[in-house]
């Protein structure tokens, strides 16, 4: 079955009766079954979604279907879905069933979106290769020896492999954008607070952002428009009006774009990716846009600040997984201390334990000022600097990743190397700005390259229209 | 008994937790209630389930600010929350949301009275926080049970500077806090039910020393009297240790009310590191000047101010003023009686005496008292007019009125012949009628019963119909027999 790429076209087929949701879902389920070795899904809601599809077809026939009818999505295992298992890719949540649905997911369901399953991911969103899942690594559909990126690796791989139309992931330091780049799809991290976090299992609360992985800008805009908005259950969610993102359209005005000198010249940046970004921006220049390479001397401070703050928050956010109330509990413990120690040691994976340990350390009374407070100051400085950039520029463009997709097992053994994979995505996470990764050609070896565009806070509209514009430059 | 060594002084700081009387918990919409079936007032949020987030109950902030304004504290311009990280099974999230860096109320003081003089107890801070659940260790043989109903209920913690010196002062301080929170309507202040909890940090030092001695923390004092007893015991224990050349260990001790003594719970070898940091789930709440002004307007006259005013306006003693302002309703009752009868001293005496003893014996509050201020004022009025003595009024009329609260005081007093002079008037009337009708008297004495009606009519007329006919008849017959 050759499926149309955008939901709008798909829906006209559904309305015309050329296609039924049941056919569509059956197709996805077959694809998933055939591609099980990719390990994209931790669970597929096969029977349930077929029932839902039959009901939805009826609704469509009666002309009562809602706006997203026909949209089939996968949700990252960090999102809570009522009466379904949610386990954050971790053993510690073994057997945990959520009794409520995340606000963002509920908003999709309310518009007749069907949830096909939960996507594999790095445990609690901690990882850049999707090798830190209790259920094993996800493989990249482009080349099964490659990682799909992480932490929303299962989501990006599922979209690329055609297992679902769109996937809902989460992005704390690049977890949507980086796998999107590695799997050659679109990954949007909206402005922090644009989408309610209620029901998103927390990694680092002041960074966590629900994001969208899709094949085109139209679907990305539609899903964003549906999920965004205030939520009485999330005090950090923005109360700003949600614009009609689906009305994005490039305004034809010439844009001012900033590139960072320190990024272009970074020793870790792959030559092909450097060339790609120069080529892309050259094309923009040719169209009359203004592209400046400016200094961003704070680049070196981004990763340390990010890892101090996110691990600090994670160490506290993950304290609730203690074996007392739900999930995994170690057996044969003789004391409360032993219960805590054994449960957490056996329940969490290595990377999670490493980050909890690091976070506990940076929050400890004797090091709090040296690390946590200092990192907060760095974060403020970076935000100020980014704001300054946006006072003169419309967009910042930088590569999504310093390197193309890694081989399975290539960097996961070395945490520092793995942390470096986040170098360019962490910027928008620290600053909270909206950022998108769009496919931008291939390396000489045919590996996908993603280019990242960052916009000013809450400027998703321009981000979407400009991304669409860039994607269409070559055509 | 050994007298306390006067060369030592005790330095005491108190941490008082007050449970706020709110409909819902501080960070969720779960119902806030006490004494309910375990684990029925819970949801994903108060259980800290994965993915849930707190949202602050604005009313809790208002209540804390009310307390701060009443304590002359400085109110923060924005309310921010911090996480206090520690693991315990009844703490659902593995951290408690509290205020560490910036308390909602900074500094301030509370007036207490000590030996008839006023003293200001300086506060360090008042902050908001959530309560934990309750571990129940003695209900199951299999292990500990946890009731999460209390988890996430709103508390304010009032922390004093180390400025108290005795059990009496601590008692007075807690008494004042209880009176304040009740007056402000922010808590029921019941210590026995845990709405008011107090921990005391006690150290001793030689008078003249500036450095504080080693601090001992006392917990589990669940009544005002126990706080006093525990502190008195602990001060003596520490002085005894010092005098016997023994070390005071920095530790947490628990008070055993039956034995009247404190015993060691755990030694504080190292300070627990709670790894406080700002809660990223709760953006600071701005308190505007306008909002603050609105809260200020909602603050009623406070017990201490009221007490001062009662002393001045009604000329009451320190003690009377303090008792009469112990609750708002009692104070209002007093003021109604006082204004109605215009005799402030009598109004105070009546409430402090007969009224309070009824309340105490029935264990009820003034709101449940059957008599209206007007009725108490009425009784006082008759005493003032010389128609009743205080003792007759309090011992006979008052109890009778309590039995039939709806009766008219004058009618009741007359029916009971309590008005002074009422008996004498009747005697006089009988005597006069006998003298006025000698012939008829003689006939009546000789058995002409028909005349009785005529005699009664005359007597009733002379007593303006106020006499009890039965009593009048009896008196007439008695008089005829005896003369």
GROMACS .gro file of C-alpha atoms in nm, chain A residues 192-193 197 234-238, chain B residues 27 54-56 58 61 78-81 101 278-286:
model
   28
  192UNK     CA    1   0.933   2.482   2.666
  193UNK     CA    2   0.584   2.504   2.825
  197UNK     CA    3   0.388   1.801   3.053
  234UNK     CA    4   0.057   2.175   3.464
  235UNK     CA    5   0.138   2.509   3.627
  236UNK     CA    6   0.438   2.551   3.401
  237UNK     CA    7   0.231   2.518   3.082
  238UNK     CA    8   0.201   2.845   2.896
  502UNK     CA    9  -0.083   2.074   4.549
  529UNK     CA   10   0.173   1.967   4.154
  530UNK     CA   11  -0.038   2.281   4.126
  531UNK     CA   12  -0.057   2.519   4.415
  533UNK     CA   13  -0.392   2.968   4.618
  536UNK     CA   14  -0.092   3.094   5.021
  553UNK     CA   15   0.657   3.602   4.523
  554UNK     CA   16   0.597   3.258   4.663
  555UNK     CA   17   0.840   2.993   4.546
  556UNK     CA   18   0.876   2.630   4.646
  576UNK     CA   19   1.526   2.973   5.024
  753UNK     CA   20   1.391   2.504   4.360
  754UNK     CA   21   1.098   2.289   4.245
  755UNK     CA   22   1.099   2.319   3.865
  756UNK     CA   23   0.734   2.211   3.849
  757UNK     CA   24   0.605   2.517   4.035
  758UNK     CA   25   0.668   2.861   3.890
  759UNK     CA   26   0.679   3.137   4.154
  760UNK     CA   27   0.341   3.292   4.235
  761UNK     CA   28   0.350   3.671   4.236
   0.00000   0.00000   0.00000
